[in-house]
Amino acid sequence: MELRHLRYFVAVAEMENVSRAALKLHVSQPALSKQISDLEDQIGFSLLERTAKSVRLTEAGRAFLEEARAILKHAGDAVLKGRAVAGPEFL
Protein backbone atom coordinates (compact mmCIF):
# COMPACT_ATOMS: atom_id res chain seq x y z
CA MET A 1 0.00 0.00 0.00
CA GLU A 2 1.30 3.43 -0.92
CA LEU A 3 0.38 6.88 0.35
CA ARG A 4 -0.98 7.58 -3.12
CA HIS A 5 -3.57 4.83 -2.61
CA LEU A 6 -4.66 6.45 0.64
CA ARG A 7 -4.83 9.94 -0.90
CA TYR A 8 -6.93 8.63 -3.75
CA PHE A 9 -9.24 6.71 -1.44
CA VAL A 10 -9.77 9.72 0.85
CA ALA A 11 -10.59 11.96 -2.12
CA VAL A 12 -13.13 9.48 -3.51
CA ALA A 13 -14.67 8.96 -0.07
CA GLU A 14 -14.99 12.68 0.58
CA MET A 15 -16.44 13.51 -2.85
CA GLU A 16 -18.60 10.37 -3.07
CA ASN A 17 -17.90 10.41 -6.79
CA VAL A 18 -14.96 8.92 -8.67
CA SER A 19 -15.15 11.30 -11.63
CA ARG A 20 -15.10 14.44 -9.46
CA ALA A 21 -12.30 13.01 -7.33
CA ALA A 22 -10.31 12.28 -10.50
CA LEU A 23 -10.70 15.89 -11.61
CA LYS A 24 -9.59 17.15 -8.19
CA LEU A 25 -6.57 14.83 -8.22
CA HIS A 26 -5.71 15.54 -11.88
CA VAL A 27 -5.82 11.85 -12.84
CA SER A 28 -8.06 9.98 -15.23
CA GLN A 29 -11.20 8.36 -13.85
CA PRO A 30 -10.22 4.85 -15.06
CA ALA A 31 -6.78 5.18 -13.45
CA LEU A 32 -8.33 6.32 -10.17
CA SER A 33 -10.85 3.48 -10.20
CA LYS A 34 -8.01 1.01 -10.83
CA GLN A 35 -5.99 2.37 -7.92
CA ILE A 36 -8.95 2.03 -5.54
CA SER A 37 -9.60 -1.49 -6.81
CA ASP A 38 -5.92 -2.36 -6.31
CA LEU A 39 -6.09 -1.02 -2.75
CA GLU A 40 -9.17 -3.13 -2.03
CA ASP A 41 -7.38 -6.19 -3.43
CA GLN A 42 -4.36 -5.52 -1.23
CA ILE A 43 -6.31 -5.10 1.99
CA GLY A 44 -8.80 -7.85 1.24
CA PHE A 45 -12.12 -6.06 1.69
CA SER A 46 -14.39 -3.58 -0.10
CA LEU A 47 -14.14 0.06 0.83
CA LEU A 48 -16.88 1.35 -1.45
CA GLU A 49 -20.31 0.41 -2.69
CA ARG A 50 -20.48 1.55 -6.28
CA THR A 51 -23.56 2.77 -8.13
CA ALA A 52 -23.88 4.22 -11.62
CA LYS A 53 -23.40 7.82 -10.47
CA SER A 54 -21.77 7.70 -7.07
CA VAL A 55 -19.97 5.65 -4.47
CA ARG A 56 -20.78 5.08 -0.83
CA LEU A 57 -18.46 3.89 1.91
CA THR A 58 -18.97 0.44 3.30
CA GLU A 59 -18.85 0.15 7.07
CA ALA A 60 -15.29 -1.13 6.76
CA GLY A 61 -14.58 1.80 4.44
CA ARG A 62 -15.72 4.28 7.09
CA ALA A 63 -13.35 2.74 9.65
CA PHE A 64 -10.53 2.65 7.11
CA LEU A 65 -11.14 6.31 6.17
CA GLU A 66 -10.44 7.50 9.71
CA GLU A 67 -7.13 5.67 9.79
CA ALA A 68 -6.18 6.71 6.24
CA ARG A 69 -6.67 10.36 7.18
CA ALA A 70 -4.53 9.90 10.29
CA ILE A 71 -1.75 8.22 8.29
CA LEU A 72 -1.72 11.03 5.73
CA LYS A 73 -1.63 13.63 8.51
CA HIS A 74 1.28 11.84 10.20
CA ALA A 75 3.17 11.65 6.90
CA GLY A 76 2.69 15.39 6.39
CA ASP A 77 3.80 16.09 9.94
CA ALA A 78 6.93 13.98 9.39
CA VAL A 79 7.88 16.10 6.39
CA LEU A 80 7.39 19.32 8.34
CA LYS A 81 9.48 18.06 11.27
CA GLY A 82 12.24 16.90 8.95
CA ARG A 83 12.31 20.25 7.19
CA ALA A 84 12.45 22.08 10.51
CA VAL A 85 15.49 20.04 11.55
CA ALA A 86 17.13 20.36 8.12
CA GLY A 87 17.14 24.11 8.42
CA PRO A 88 15.24 27.25 7.49
CA GLU A 89 16.10 26.97 3.79
CA PHE A 90 13.83 23.88 3.62
CA LEU A 91 10.75 25.46 5.22
PDB file of C-alpha atoms in Angstrom:
ATOM      1  CA  MET A   1       0.000   0.000   0.000  1.00  0.00           C
ATOM      2  CA  GLU A   2       1.297   3.426  -0.924  1.00  0.00           C
ATOM      3  CA  LEU A   3       0.383   6.880   0.352  1.00  0.00           C
ATOM      4  CA  ARG A   4      -0.983   7.585  -3.119  1.00  0.00           C
ATOM      5  CA  HIS A   5      -3.571   4.834  -2.611  1.00  0.00           C
ATOM      6  CA  LEU A   6      -4.662   6.450   0.638  1.00  0.00           C
ATOM      7  CA  ARG A   7      -4.834   9.940  -0.904  1.00  0.00           C
ATOM      8  CA  TYR A   8      -6.932   8.630  -3.749  1.00  0.00           C
ATOM      9  CA  PHE A   9      -9.244   6.712  -1.438  1.00  0.00           C
ATOM     10  CA  VAL A  10      -9.767   9.717   0.848  1.00  0.00           C
ATOM     11  CA  ALA A  11     -10.592  11.958  -2.119  1.00  0.00           C
ATOM     12  CA  VAL A  12     -13.134   9.477  -3.506  1.00  0.00           C
ATOM     13  CA  ALA A  13     -14.672   8.957  -0.065  1.00  0.00           C
ATOM     14  CA  GLU A  14     -14.994  12.683   0.580  1.00  0.00           C
ATOM     15  CA  MET A  15     -16.442  13.506  -2.850  1.00  0.00           C
ATOM     16  CA  GLU A  16     -18.597  10.366  -3.067  1.00  0.00           C
ATOM     17  CA  ASN A  17     -17.896  10.414  -6.790  1.00  0.00           C
ATOM     18  CA  VAL A  18     -14.959   8.916  -8.672  1.00  0.00           C
ATOM     19  CA  SER A  19     -15.154  11.300 -11.632  1.00  0.00           C
ATOM     20  CA  ARG A  20     -15.104  14.437  -9.459  1.00  0.00           C
ATOM     21  CA  ALA A  21     -12.299  13.009  -7.327  1.00  0.00           C
ATOM     22  CA  ALA A  22     -10.314  12.275 -10.501  1.00  0.00           C
ATOM     23  CA  LEU A  23     -10.704  15.890 -11.606  1.00  0.00           C
ATOM     24  CA  LYS A  24      -9.591  17.149  -8.193  1.00  0.00           C
ATOM     25  CA  LEU A  25      -6.565  14.833  -8.224  1.00  0.00           C
ATOM     26  CA  HIS A  26      -5.708  15.543 -11.883  1.00  0.00           C
ATOM     27  CA  VAL A  27      -5.819  11.850 -12.837  1.00  0.00           C
ATOM     28  CA  SER A  28      -8.063   9.980 -15.228  1.00  0.00           C
ATOM     29  CA  GLN A  29     -11.200   8.359 -13.853  1.00  0.00           C
ATOM     30  CA  PRO A  30     -10.216   4.850 -15.061  1.00  0.00           C
ATOM     31  CA  ALA A  31      -6.776   5.177 -13.447  1.00  0.00           C
ATOM     32  CA  LEU A  32      -8.326   6.315 -10.165  1.00  0.00           C
ATOM     33  CA  SER A  33     -10.847   3.479 -10.203  1.00  0.00           C
ATOM     34  CA  LYS A  34      -8.013   1.008 -10.829  1.00  0.00           C
ATOM     35  CA  GLN A  35      -5.985   2.366  -7.918  1.00  0.00           C
ATOM     36  CA  ILE A  36      -8.953   2.031  -5.542  1.00  0.00           C
ATOM     37  CA  SER A  37      -9.602  -1.490  -6.808  1.00  0.00           C
ATOM     38  CA  ASP A  38      -5.921  -2.361  -6.314  1.00  0.00           C
ATOM     39  CA  LEU A  39      -6.094  -1.021  -2.755  1.00  0.00           C
ATOM     40  CA  GLU A  40      -9.168  -3.133  -2.027  1.00  0.00           C
ATOM     41  CA  ASP A  41      -7.378  -6.190  -3.426  1.00  0.00           C
ATOM     42  CA  GLN A  42      -4.355  -5.517  -1.229  1.00  0.00           C
ATOM     43  CA  ILE A  43      -6.314  -5.096   1.994  1.00  0.00           C
ATOM     44  CA  GLY A  44      -8.801  -7.853   1.244  1.00  0.00           C
ATOM     45  CA  PHE A  45     -12.124  -6.060   1.695  1.00  0.00           C
ATOM     46  CA  SER A  46     -14.386  -3.582  -0.097  1.00  0.00           C
ATOM     47  CA  LEU A  47     -14.143   0.062   0.826  1.00  0.00           C
ATOM     48  CA  LEU A  48     -16.881   1.348  -1.455  1.00  0.00           C
ATOM     49  CA  GLU A  49     -20.311   0.406  -2.686  1.00  0.00           C
ATOM     50  CA  ARG A  50     -20.477   1.552  -6.284  1.00  0.00           C
ATOM     51  CA  THR A  51     -23.557   2.774  -8.128  1.00  0.00           C
ATOM     52  CA  ALA A  52     -23.880   4.223 -11.618  1.00  0.00           C
ATOM     53  CA  LYS A  53     -23.397   7.822 -10.472  1.00  0.00           C
ATOM     54  CA  SER A  54     -21.773   7.701  -7.067  1.00  0.00           C
ATOM     55  CA  VAL A  55     -19.972   5.649  -4.473  1.00  0.00           C
ATOM     56  CA  ARG A  56     -20.777   5.075  -0.834  1.00  0.00           C
ATOM     57  CA  LEU A  57     -18.459   3.892   1.906  1.00  0.00           C
ATOM     58  CA  THR A  58     -18.967   0.440   3.305  1.00  0.00           C
ATOM     59  CA  GLU A  59     -18.852   0.152   7.073  1.00  0.00           C
ATOM     60  CA  ALA A  60     -15.288  -1.132   6.757  1.00  0.00           C
ATOM     61  CA  GLY A  61     -14.579   1.804   4.436  1.00  0.00           C
ATOM     62  CA  ARG A  62     -15.718   4.283   7.087  1.00  0.00           C
ATOM     63  CA  ALA A  63     -13.354   2.736   9.646  1.00  0.00           C
ATOM     64  CA  PHE A  64     -10.527   2.650   7.112  1.00  0.00           C
ATOM     65  CA  LEU A  65     -11.140   6.309   6.166  1.00  0.00           C
ATOM     66  CA  GLU A  66     -10.443   7.501   9.707  1.00  0.00           C
ATOM     67  CA  GLU A  67      -7.133   5.670   9.789  1.00  0.00           C
ATOM     68  CA  ALA A  68      -6.179   6.707   6.243  1.00  0.00           C
ATOM     69  CA  ARG A  69      -6.673  10.360   7.176  1.00  0.00           C
ATOM     70  CA  ALA A  70      -4.532   9.896  10.290  1.00  0.00           C
ATOM     71  CA  ILE A  71      -1.750   8.218   8.291  1.00  0.00           C
ATOM     72  CA  LEU A  72      -1.724  11.032   5.730  1.00  0.00           C
ATOM     73  CA  LYS A  73      -1.627  13.626   8.510  1.00  0.00           C
ATOM     74  CA  HIS A  74       1.283  11.845  10.205  1.00  0.00           C
ATOM     75  CA  ALA A  75       3.167  11.648   6.902  1.00  0.00           C
ATOM     76  CA  GLY A  76       2.688  15.386   6.385  1.00  0.00           C
ATOM     77  CA  ASP A  77       3.804  16.094   9.943  1.00  0.00           C
ATOM     78  CA  ALA A  78       6.925  13.980   9.390  1.00  0.00           C
ATOM     79  CA  VAL A  79       7.885  16.096   6.386  1.00  0.00           C
ATOM     80  CA  LEU A  80       7.390  19.316   8.344  1.00  0.00           C
ATOM     81  CA  LYS A  81       9.485  18.063  11.272  1.00  0.00           C
ATOM     82  CA  GLY A  82      12.237  16.903   8.952  1.00  0.00           C
ATOM     83  CA  ARG A  83      12.314  20.252   7.186  1.00  0.00           C
ATOM     84  CA  ALA A  84      12.452  22.077  10.507  1.00  0.00           C
ATOM     85  CA  VAL A  85      15.488  20.045  11.554  1.00  0.00           C
ATOM     86  CA  ALA A  86      17.126  20.357   8.123  1.00  0.00           C
ATOM     87  CA  GLY A  87      17.144  24.115   8.422  1.00  0.00           C
ATOM     88  CA  PRO A  88      15.242  27.251   7.493  1.00  0.00           C
ATOM     89  CA  GLU A  89      16.104  26.967   3.793  1.00  0.00           C
ATOM     90  CA  PHE A  90      13.832  23.883   3.620  1.00  0.00           C
ATOM     91  CA  LEU A  91      10.753  25.457   5.223  1.00  0.00           C
TER      92      LEU A  91
END
